[in-house]
Each structure stands twice: as structure tokens, then as C-alpha cells.
mmCIF file of C-alpha atoms and ligand atoms in Angstrom:
data_model
loop_
_atom_site.group_PDB
_atom_site.id
_atom_site.type_symbol
_atom_site.label_atom_id
_atom_site.label_comp_id
_atom_site.label_asym_id
_atom_site.label_seq_id
_atom_site.Cartn_x
_atom_site.Cartn_y
_atom_site.Cartn_z
ATOM 1 C CA MET A 84 108.017 163.915 -31.895
ATOM 2 C CA THR A 85 104.530 162.901 -32.912
ATOM 3 C CA PRO A 86 103.485 159.143 -33.276
ATOM 4 C CA GLU A 87 103.547 159.391 -36.912
ATOM 5 C CA GLU A 88 107.160 160.953 -36.970
ATOM 6 C CA ILE A 89 108.297 158.347 -34.788
ATOM 7 C CA GLU A 90 107.064 155.558 -36.768
ATOM 8 C CA ALA A 91 108.742 157.068 -39.769
ATOM 9 C CA LEU A 92 112.090 157.492 -38.205
ATOM 10 C CA GLU A 93 111.877 153.822 -37.084
ATOM 11 C CA ALA A 94 111.036 152.625 -40.599
ATOM 12 C CA GLN A 95 114.234 154.100 -41.579
ATOM 13 C CA ILE A 96 116.530 153.049 -38.488
ATOM 14 C CA TYR A 97 115.284 149.661 -38.504
ATOM 15 C CA ALA A 98 116.402 149.283 -42.115
ATOM 16 C CA TYR A 99 119.762 149.458 -40.834
ATOM 17 C CA VAL A 100 119.522 146.019 -38.694
ATOM 18 C CA GLY A 101 122.002 143.839 -40.689
ATOM 19 C CA LYS A 102 123.770 146.299 -42.715
ATOM 20 C CA GLU A 103 127.495 145.802 -42.858
ATOM 21 C CA VAL A 104 129.608 148.430 -41.294
ATOM 22 C CA CYS A 105 132.818 147.019 -42.788
ATOM 23 C CA THR A 106 133.499 144.297 -45.048
ATOM 24 C CA ALA A 107 136.630 141.619 -44.131
ATOM 25 C CA THR A 108 139.396 144.173 -43.621
ATOM 26 C CA PRO A 109 142.956 142.947 -42.635
ATOM 27 C CA ALA A 110 144.478 145.010 -39.890
ATOM 28 C CA LYS A 111 147.303 147.383 -41.079
ATOM 29 C CA ASP A 112 149.828 145.510 -38.994
ATOM 30 C CA ALA A 113 150.396 141.894 -38.214
ATOM 31 C CA VAL A 114 149.988 140.883 -34.568
ATOM 32 C CA ASN A 115 153.527 141.953 -33.158
ATOM 33 C CA GLU A 116 155.512 141.970 -29.866
ATOM 34 C CA THR A 117 155.862 145.665 -29.718
ATOM 35 C CA MET A 118 152.213 146.488 -29.504
ATOM 36 C CA ILE A 119 151.704 143.591 -26.985
ATOM 37 C CA ARG A 120 154.282 144.991 -24.679
ATOM 38 C CA HIS A 121 152.965 148.532 -24.931
ATOM 39 C CA TRP A 122 149.478 147.144 -24.146
ATOM 40 C CA THR A 123 150.515 144.826 -21.387
ATOM 41 C CA GLU A 124 152.473 147.606 -19.840
ATOM 42 C CA VAL A 125 149.662 149.994 -19.698
ATOM 43 C CA MET A 126 147.351 147.192 -18.262
ATOM 44 C CA GLY A 127 149.662 145.979 -15.823
ATOM 45 C CA ASP A 128 149.437 142.672 -17.258
ATOM 46 C CA THR A 129 152.571 140.473 -16.434
ATOM 47 C CA ASN A 130 151.272 137.099 -17.729
ATOM 48 C CA PRO A 131 154.761 135.662 -19.456
ATOM 49 C CA ALA A 132 152.579 133.903 -22.069
ATOM 50 C CA TYR A 133 152.290 137.488 -23.546
ATOM 51 C CA THR A 134 155.735 138.851 -23.317
ATOM 52 C CA ASN A 135 158.364 136.031 -22.229
ATOM 53 C CA PRO A 136 159.404 134.171 -25.224
ATOM 54 C CA GLU A 137 161.618 131.769 -23.330
ATOM 55 C CA TRP A 138 158.629 130.979 -20.900
ATOM 56 C CA ALA A 139 156.316 130.674 -23.837
ATOM 57 C CA ALA A 140 158.732 128.244 -25.603
ATOM 58 C CA SER A 141 158.588 125.870 -22.917
ATOM 59 C CA SER A 142 154.762 126.025 -22.346
ATOM 60 C CA LYS A 143 152.269 123.830 -24.105
ATOM 61 C CA ARG A 144 151.737 126.635 -26.999
ATOM 62 C CA GLY A 145 155.416 126.658 -27.730
ATOM 63 C CA LYS A 146 155.137 130.581 -28.521
ATOM 64 C CA THR A 147 153.745 133.808 -27.142
ATOM 65 C CA ILE A 148 150.280 134.892 -27.884
ATOM 66 C CA ALA A 149 148.458 138.115 -27.856
ATOM 67 C CA PRO A 150 146.063 138.972 -24.980
ATOM 68 C CA PRO A 151 142.764 138.183 -26.123
ATOM 69 C CA ALA A 152 141.332 141.377 -25.073
ATOM 70 C CA MET A 153 143.595 143.065 -27.681
ATOM 71 C CA MET A 154 141.306 141.399 -30.528
ATOM 72 C CA TYR A 155 139.848 145.008 -31.085
ATOM 73 C CA VAL A 156 143.174 146.659 -31.085
ATOM 74 C CA TRP A 157 144.843 145.472 -34.164
ATOM 75 C CA ASN A 158 142.125 147.003 -36.600
ATOM 76 C CA GLN A 159 142.072 150.452 -35.018
ATOM 77 C CA GLU A 160 142.511 153.316 -37.691
ATOM 78 C CA GLY A 161 145.214 155.165 -35.607
ATOM 79 C CA TYR A 162 145.553 158.877 -35.494
ATOM 80 C CA ALA A 163 145.173 159.556 -39.158
ATOM 81 C CA VAL A 164 141.503 159.663 -38.876
ATOM 82 C CA ALA A 165 141.551 162.824 -36.656
ATOM 83 C CA SER A 166 142.738 164.812 -39.574
ATOM 84 C CA THR A 167 141.327 162.954 -42.636
ATOM 85 C CA GLY A 168 138.157 162.024 -41.093
ATOM 86 C CA ARG A 169 136.536 158.555 -41.335
ATOM 87 C CA PRO A 170 134.879 157.509 -44.289
ATOM 88 C CA SER A 171 131.240 157.012 -44.030
ATOM 89 C CA ASP A 172 129.845 153.706 -43.518
ATOM 90 C CA ALA A 173 126.294 152.277 -42.359
ATOM 91 C CA GLN A 174 127.279 153.225 -38.843
ATOM 92 C CA SER A 175 128.016 156.882 -39.531
ATOM 93 C CA ASP A 176 125.002 157.060 -41.671
ATOM 94 C CA LEU A 177 122.681 155.637 -38.867
ATOM 95 C CA VAL A 178 124.252 158.211 -36.270
ATOM 96 C CA GLN A 179 123.566 161.005 -38.629
ATOM 97 C CA LEU A 180 120.088 159.872 -38.896
ATOM 98 C CA PHE A 181 119.643 160.043 -35.386
ATOM 99 C CA ASN A 182 121.382 163.371 -34.936
ATOM 100 C CA ASP A 183 118.962 164.852 -37.707
ATOM 101 C CA HIS A 184 116.006 163.833 -35.477
ATOM 102 C CA GLY A 185 117.387 165.512 -32.357
ATOM 103 C CA TYR A 186 118.899 161.915 -30.776
ATOM 104 C CA THR A 187 122.234 163.873 -30.668
ATOM 105 C CA GLY A 188 123.297 162.269 -27.255
ATOM 106 C CA VAL A 189 125.782 159.336 -27.533
ATOM 107 C CA LEU A 190 126.780 156.995 -24.764
ATOM 108 C CA GLY A 191 128.642 153.693 -25.018
ATOM 109 C CA THR A 192 126.984 151.598 -22.755
ATOM 110 C CA ASN A 193 128.216 147.989 -22.890
ATOM 111 C CA VAL A 194 131.323 146.151 -24.503
ATOM 112 C CA LYS A 195 131.087 142.303 -24.781
ATOM 113 C CA GLN A 196 133.990 140.237 -26.149
ATOM 114 C CA GLU A 197 133.971 136.615 -26.627
ATOM 115 C CA TYR A 198 137.313 134.583 -27.540
ATOM 116 C CA PHE A 199 137.435 131.198 -29.668
ATOM 117 C CA ALA A 200 140.788 131.052 -30.538
ATOM 118 C CA GLU A 201 144.417 132.884 -29.811
ATOM 119 C CA ALA A 202 146.718 135.089 -32.065
ATOM 120 C CA SER A 203 150.168 134.996 -31.962
ATOM 121 C CA PRO A 204 152.934 137.532 -33.383
ATOM 122 C CA GLY A 205 152.934 137.218 -37.274
ATOM 123 C CA ASP A 206 149.225 136.525 -37.340
ATOM 124 C CA GLN A 207 146.874 138.612 -39.416
ATOM 125 C CA VAL A 208 143.635 139.757 -37.858
ATOM 126 C CA VAL A 209 140.630 140.462 -40.044
ATOM 127 C CA MET A 210 137.656 142.302 -38.874
ATOM 128 C CA GLU A 211 134.168 142.456 -40.109
ATOM 129 C CA MET A 212 131.542 144.399 -38.601
ATOM 130 C CA VAL A 213 127.554 144.639 -38.946
ATOM 131 C CA ILE A 214 124.679 146.571 -37.087
ATOM 132 C CA ASP A 215 123.369 143.835 -35.271
ATOM 133 C CA THR A 216 120.364 145.104 -33.110
ATOM 134 C CA ILE A 217 118.523 148.288 -32.624
ATOM 135 C CA SER A 218 116.115 148.330 -29.622
ATOM 136 C CA GLU A 219 112.505 149.934 -29.255
ATOM 137 C CA ARG A 220 112.278 153.486 -28.181
ATOM 138 C CA LYS A 221 113.241 153.509 -24.617
ATOM 139 C CA ALA A 222 113.173 156.275 -21.915
ATOM 140 C CA THR A 223 116.465 156.197 -19.822
ATOM 141 C CA ALA A 224 117.757 158.617 -17.062
ATOM 142 C CA ARG A 225 119.906 160.156 -19.933
ATOM 143 C CA GLY A 226 116.853 160.815 -22.161
ATOM 144 C CA THR A 227 114.722 158.977 -24.636
ATOM 145 C CA GLY A 228 116.333 157.042 -27.349
ATOM 146 C CA TYR A 229 117.590 153.715 -28.860
ATOM 147 C CA PHE A 230 120.085 151.423 -27.992
ATOM 148 C CA TYR A 231 122.182 149.984 -31.210
ATOM 149 C CA GLU A 232 124.708 147.407 -31.295
ATOM 150 C CA THR A 233 127.324 146.552 -33.512
ATOM 151 C CA LEU A 234 128.846 143.021 -33.795
ATOM 152 C CA ALA A 235 132.421 142.808 -35.029
ATOM 153 C CA THR A 236 133.874 139.264 -35.742
ATOM 154 C CA PHE A 237 137.524 138.744 -35.750
ATOM 155 C CA SER A 238 139.321 135.954 -37.801
ATOM 156 C CA ASN A 239 143.122 135.215 -38.647
ATOM 157 C CA GLN A 240 144.525 134.926 -42.111
ATOM 158 C CA ASN A 241 143.431 131.319 -42.341
ATOM 159 C CA GLY A 242 139.741 132.152 -41.645
ATOM 160 C CA VAL A 243 139.897 130.850 -38.123
ATOM 161 C CA LYS A 244 137.471 132.799 -35.974
ATOM 162 C CA LEU A 245 139.468 134.441 -33.102
ATOM 163 C CA GLY A 246 136.428 136.101 -31.334
ATOM 164 C CA THR A 247 133.523 138.786 -31.501
ATOM 165 C CA GLN A 248 132.928 141.932 -30.020
ATOM 166 C CA ARG A 249 129.335 143.281 -29.333
ATOM 167 C CA PHE A 250 129.497 147.177 -28.649
ATOM 168 C CA ARG A 251 126.192 148.817 -27.404
ATOM 169 C CA VAL A 252 125.464 152.498 -27.764
ATOM 170 C CA LEU A 253 122.578 154.587 -26.510
ATOM 171 C CA LYS A 254 121.744 157.523 -28.981
ATOM 172 C CA PHE A 255 119.356 159.751 -27.233
ATOM 173 C CA ILE A 256 117.618 163.091 -26.873
ATOM 174 C CA PRO A 257 119.416 164.863 -24.315
ATOM 175 C CA GLN A 258 117.079 166.126 -21.423
ATOM 176 C CA GLU A 259 116.497 169.653 -20.909
ATOM 177 C CA GLN A 260 118.820 171.167 -18.577
ATOM 178 C CA PRO A 261 116.341 172.520 -15.648
ATOM 179 C CA ALA A 262 118.958 174.955 -14.368
ATOM 180 C CA ALA A 263 119.024 177.597 -16.992
ATOM 181 C CA ALA A 264 115.412 178.455 -17.411
ATOM 182 C CA SER A 265 114.016 177.068 -14.036
ATOM 183 C CA SER A 266 111.962 179.625 -11.881
ATOM 184 C CA ASP A 267 114.211 178.358 -8.753
ATOM 185 C CA SER A 268 117.350 179.416 -10.562
ATOM 186 C CA ALA A 269 118.117 180.969 -7.056
ATOM 187 C CA LEU A 270 118.755 177.647 -5.765
ATOM 188 C CA GLU A 271 121.480 176.917 -8.341
ATOM 189 C CA VAL A 272 123.901 179.504 -7.016
ATOM 190 C CA PRO A 273 126.957 177.497 -6.210
ATOM 191 C CA THR A 274 128.032 177.253 -2.562
ATOM 192 C CA ARG A 275 131.304 176.507 -0.976
ATOM 193 C CA ILE A 276 132.622 173.029 -0.665
ATOM 194 C CA PRO A 277 131.320 171.749 2.452
ATOM 195 C CA SER A 278 133.597 171.087 5.412
ATOM 196 C CA PRO A 279 134.429 167.405 5.727
ATOM 197 C CA ARG A 280 133.304 166.710 9.033
ATOM 198 C CA GLY A 281 134.633 163.373 10.839
ATOM 199 C CA HIS A 282 135.067 161.888 14.268
ATOM 200 C CA ASP A 283 137.628 164.373 15.286
ATOM 201 C CA ASN A 284 136.638 167.632 13.908
ATOM 202 C CA LYS A 285 132.733 167.607 13.659
ATOM 203 C CA TRP A 286 132.396 169.259 17.023
ATOM 204 C CA TRP A 287 134.636 172.183 15.762
ATOM 205 C CA TRP A 288 132.551 172.911 12.684
ATOM 206 C CA GLU A 289 129.088 172.545 14.684
ATOM 207 C CA ALA A 290 130.427 175.218 17.192
ATOM 208 C CA CYS A 291 131.228 177.381 13.996
ATOM 209 C CA ASP A 292 127.814 176.834 12.770
ATOM 210 C CA GLU A 293 126.632 178.407 15.883
ATOM 211 C CA GLY A 294 129.010 181.384 15.573
ATOM 212 C CA ARG A 295 131.815 180.193 17.654
ATOM 213 C CA ILE A 296 135.401 179.410 16.891
ATOM 214 C CA MET A 297 136.874 176.881 19.396
ATOM 215 C CA ILE A 298 140.520 175.914 20.132
ATOM 216 C CA GLN A 299 141.033 172.360 21.437
ATOM 217 C CA ARG A 300 142.999 172.305 24.815
ATOM 218 C CA CYS A 301 144.799 169.407 26.350
ATOM 219 C CA THR A 302 143.507 168.715 29.838
ATOM 220 C CA SER A 303 146.718 167.083 31.111
ATOM 221 C CA CYS A 304 149.265 169.768 29.854
ATOM 222 C CA GLN A 305 146.730 172.656 28.896
ATOM 223 C CA THR A 306 148.658 173.001 25.707
ATOM 224 C CA LEU A 307 146.348 174.467 22.724
ATOM 225 C CA ARG A 308 145.872 173.047 19.440
ATOM 226 C CA HIS A 309 144.299 173.660 16.100
ATOM 227 C CA PRO A 310 143.071 171.897 13.784
ATOM 228 C CA PRO A 311 141.329 169.538 15.991
ATOM 229 C CA ARG A 312 143.036 166.107 16.600
ATOM 230 C CA PRO A 313 142.631 163.255 18.831
ATOM 231 C CA MET A 314 146.049 163.586 20.801
ATOM 232 C CA CYS A 315 148.320 166.191 22.294
ATOM 233 C CA GLY A 316 151.463 166.742 20.382
ATOM 234 C CA GLU A 317 153.384 167.713 23.818
ATOM 235 C CA CYS A 318 152.156 164.822 26.155
ATOM 236 C CA GLN A 319 150.283 162.555 23.971
ATOM 237 C CA SER A 320 147.125 162.645 26.244
ATOM 238 C CA ILE A 321 143.883 162.075 24.455
ATOM 239 C CA GLU A 322 141.871 163.904 27.131
ATOM 240 C CA TRP A 323 140.728 167.441 25.949
ATOM 241 C CA ASP A 324 138.386 170.419 26.348
ATOM 242 C CA ALA A 325 138.186 173.341 24.171
ATOM 243 C CA ILE A 326 138.143 177.201 24.880
ATOM 244 C CA GLU A 327 136.390 179.749 22.761
ATOM 245 C CA SER A 328 138.621 182.256 20.719
ATOM 246 C CA THR A 329 138.170 185.825 21.140
ATOM 247 C CA LEU A 330 139.090 186.094 17.312
ATOM 248 C CA ASP A 331 141.770 188.619 17.925
ATOM 249 C CA GLY A 332 145.052 188.036 16.301
ATOM 250 C CA GLU A 333 147.448 189.193 13.740
ATOM 251 C CA VAL A 334 148.506 188.286 10.201
ATOM 252 C CA LEU A 335 151.247 185.774 9.983
ATOM 253 C CA SER A 336 151.410 185.307 6.412
ATOM 254 C CA TYR A 337 148.910 186.041 3.714
ATOM 255 C CA THR A 338 148.354 185.709 -0.228
ATOM 256 C CA CYS A 339 145.784 186.381 -2.802
ATOM 257 C CA LEU A 340 144.149 183.457 -4.885
ATOM 258 C CA ARG A 341 144.029 185.043 -8.145
ATOM 259 C CA HIS A 342 143.786 181.705 -10.385
ATOM 260 C CA PRO A 343 141.577 179.879 -10.745
ATOM 261 C CA SER A 344 138.292 181.423 -9.903
ATOM 262 C CA ILE A 345 136.233 178.764 -7.985
ATOM 263 C CA PRO A 346 132.323 178.781 -8.436
ATOM 264 C CA GLY A 347 130.918 179.567 -4.975
ATOM 265 C CA TYR A 348 133.728 181.479 -3.858
ATOM 266 C CA PRO A 349 134.624 185.137 -3.938
ATOM 267 C CA LYS A 350 136.874 186.234 -6.794
ATOM 268 C CA ASP A 351 140.565 187.007 -5.825
ATOM 269 C CA PRO A 352 139.979 186.114 -1.887
ATOM 270 C CA VAL A 353 142.671 186.929 0.493
ATOM 271 C CA CYS A 354 143.842 183.862 2.254
ATOM 272 C CA ALA A 355 145.787 184.340 5.375
ATOM 273 C CA VAL A 356 147.299 182.381 8.264
ATOM 274 C CA ILE A 357 146.063 184.435 11.487
ATOM 275 C CA LYS A 358 147.968 184.265 14.572
ATOM 276 C CA LEU A 359 145.325 184.114 17.211
ATOM 277 C CA ASP A 360 145.931 185.793 20.586
ATOM 278 C CA GLU A 361 145.477 182.568 22.505
ATOM 279 C CA GLY A 362 148.552 181.235 20.417
ATOM 280 C CA THR A 363 147.123 178.938 17.920
ATOM 281 C CA HIS A 364 147.190 179.516 14.265
ATOM 282 C CA LEU A 365 143.898 179.439 11.934
ATOM 283 C CA VAL A 366 143.838 179.784 8.104
ATOM 284 C CA SER A 367 141.069 182.146 7.208
ATOM 285 C CA ASN A 368 140.118 185.023 4.838
ATOM 286 C CA ILE A 369 140.750 188.564 5.174
ATOM 287 C CA VAL A 370 137.760 190.815 4.079
ATOM 288 C CA GLY A 371 137.107 194.355 4.498
ATOM 289 C CA CYS A 372 140.213 195.738 2.937
ATOM 290 C CA GLU A 373 142.034 195.622 -0.274
ATOM 291 C CA TYR A 374 144.966 192.963 -0.831
ATOM 292 C CA GLU A 375 147.240 195.765 -1.126
ATOM 293 C CA ASP A 376 146.508 197.117 2.349
ATOM 294 C CA VAL A 377 147.108 193.690 4.271
ATOM 295 C CA SER A 378 150.560 193.320 5.800
ATOM 296 C CA ILE A 379 152.349 190.817 7.966
ATOM 297 C CA GLY A 380 152.087 191.767 11.614
ATOM 298 C CA MET A 381 148.597 193.840 10.952
ATOM 299 C CA ARG A 382 146.058 193.322 13.710
ATOM 300 C CA VAL A 383 142.792 191.755 12.687
ATOM 301 C CA LYS A 384 139.648 190.851 14.276
ATOM 302 C CA GLY A 385 137.451 188.109 13.363
ATOM 303 C CA LYS A 386 133.533 187.441 12.983
ATOM 304 C CA VAL A 387 131.949 184.295 12.222
ATOM 305 C CA GLU A 388 129.656 185.080 9.446
ATOM 306 C CA GLN A 389 127.260 183.282 7.063
ATOM 307 C CA VAL A 390 129.425 183.428 3.663
ATOM 308 C CA ASP A 391 126.748 181.481 1.538
ATOM 309 C CA GLU A 392 123.343 179.838 1.774
ATOM 310 C CA LYS A 393 125.093 176.704 3.785
ATOM 311 C CA THR A 394 128.323 177.978 5.311
ATOM 312 C CA MET A 395 129.427 179.608 8.380
ATOM 313 C CA LEU A 396 133.047 180.965 8.439
ATOM 314 C CA PRO A 397 135.359 183.221 10.460
ATOM 315 C CA GLN A 398 136.255 186.086 8.441
ATOM 316 C CA PHE A 399 138.879 188.655 9.663
ATOM 317 C CA TYR A 400 138.710 192.368 9.267
ATOM 318 C CA PRO A 401 141.662 194.980 9.682
ATOM 319 C CA GLY A 402 141.925 196.328 13.326
ATOM 320 C CA THR A 403 141.025 195.558 16.794
ATOM 321 C CA GLY A 404 137.110 195.797 16.320
ATOM 322 C CA GLY A 405 137.194 197.550 19.699
ATOM 323 C CA ALA A 406 137.927 194.186 21.534
ATOM 324 C CA ARG A 407 141.513 194.778 22.446
ATOM 325 C CA SER A 408 143.297 197.880 24.027
HETATM 326 ZN ZN1 ZN B 997 149.087 167.737 26.541
#
């Protein structure tokens, strides 16, 4: 936008400051115990002041009250607006004005409620709302735009002010997504989810990165184990070393993951539990043949391969790879 265009737009939007969004409108339903019960159940709020009439009768109020944070609930339009649409008002006109000038992004950024008096079942909540403030043009991480703030004021049927709610919205020009048009679009090719590496398995993945598949071995009883973990399941020793697998083995079980396809992963990958000749099992992929040609008991030979820009993984091929007579 040119400075002149910005100035012209700002003249229009700032004219909305102080405009009424809705005149004093009573809620469709009076404050009632059913809605209070639903709300407190969802929120997990067990305060007896809201839901226990016997407790409340002996309290200083003598009756239950609605949670103050429910103030905005009573005047909600309900599901009907989804089909009938919302009648236009100053706020929807302002939003349209922003949209027409490219400020199509919308982000609710802040809600602030203040409470002055309590409401009890039977009370009628009346809401009024105005557009209270519109900020100067601001550059944000989301894009450049304007914050506008509505101020809703809630009263009861006697004109007693219950509270206020300020709701702040950022209307902004969404930033261009660099991925689509960028010349380094090659960097945007998704990779597989990185392996989670913790205290007990980091060493295993680091060996994999170097092309070796290791099997942990208890140094007390020589039992092999995989995946890596701190203690031997046979003798409870925490002393261990590791041997390198030859990656010869056979298919113990397998399946094809047809749905969903996941960015960064091959389509319809064959996933198998491989029984390594050393004795431990390894979940991996079978590549180099069709899913229909895989069978339980089939001999396979693994190779550690780079499967994407960042990831080394064992991949298993049919046959012995000449490694086993
Ligand atoms: Zn052991």
C-alpha cells in the first residue's frame, strides 16, 4: 500500500472507534443452573458456591451464583448463526473493510474481564458492546496490521453493572509464505521425523549414523537386548557393551502402511519385524521388492542407508546379500 492509500484506509477505520456493535441486548435465557452445571463440569470447577444450593444457602450470599467468567456466555448467539449468518454490525463492517484492503488475517490476541457484581440463577444478563480502540499500524511476526479492541459491558435486569470484557483482535496482511516460490525450495523437502535420542539410546543412533547397527549385550550374563535400555531383563545388571549386527535375518512379521501417507516417508512402506541372526528383533523396512513378494520366514539382508537428507536407517532387502551361505 502507498502512504496515501494507508492514510485513506486509516481515515475510514478510525471512524469506527466508539461505534456501537450491539445495543443493550438481554440474553435469550436467564442465568440458570443447567448452564452453570455444564460450564463448571467442562472447566472442572467444583466450587460449591456455583452448584451446591444447600451449601450456598448457608453461605453469606444465601444462594448460588454463576461463575463470573461465564459473564460472556449468556449472550452467545448459539448454533443458529451457523446457518442463518450473523446480522451485520459495526464490527463486521470494520472486518470487511480490513479484508477489502488485504488485511485478511485474523488473530484473537487477548481477552480481559473485570467483575463488579455477581449474577445468580434468575438474573437477566444484558450486554452492550462498542469498538473501543484501534491501534496504529503495526508490524508483527504475523504480518503488518491493526489491533482493534471491543469493549462489552454486562449488566443485570436492574441496571447493576456486572462486569466488562475487552477482546483484542489483530487484523493483518498475512506474510508471503517463502516456501512456494523460493529458489531454495529443495530445502523444503520434508524429512522423516528425527529419532528421539536420550541418555539410554543416543549411542545406538550415533552408531547408526555411522552405518553400524549395534545390539546391546549384558556383560554379566551375555544376553543380547534391543531396543537399548539401561538394565538387563534377565539378571538386572546395568553393565553392558554392544556387538555389531551383520544385519542378516528373516522376516518375523510384516505389514504395509497404506494410510495415511506421511510427508517425508515413502508411499506404502513395508514395515517388518526382522529376526536378526544374532537373536534380537528389529523393526525396519523391507525395500527392493513388492509387498506381495514378502513372506514370513523370508531371508533378508540389511544395509544402513541414507533415506533422506538427515536420516540414516537400516533397510532390508530380500535374500542373503551373499553374506550367509
Ligand atoms: Zn544380564
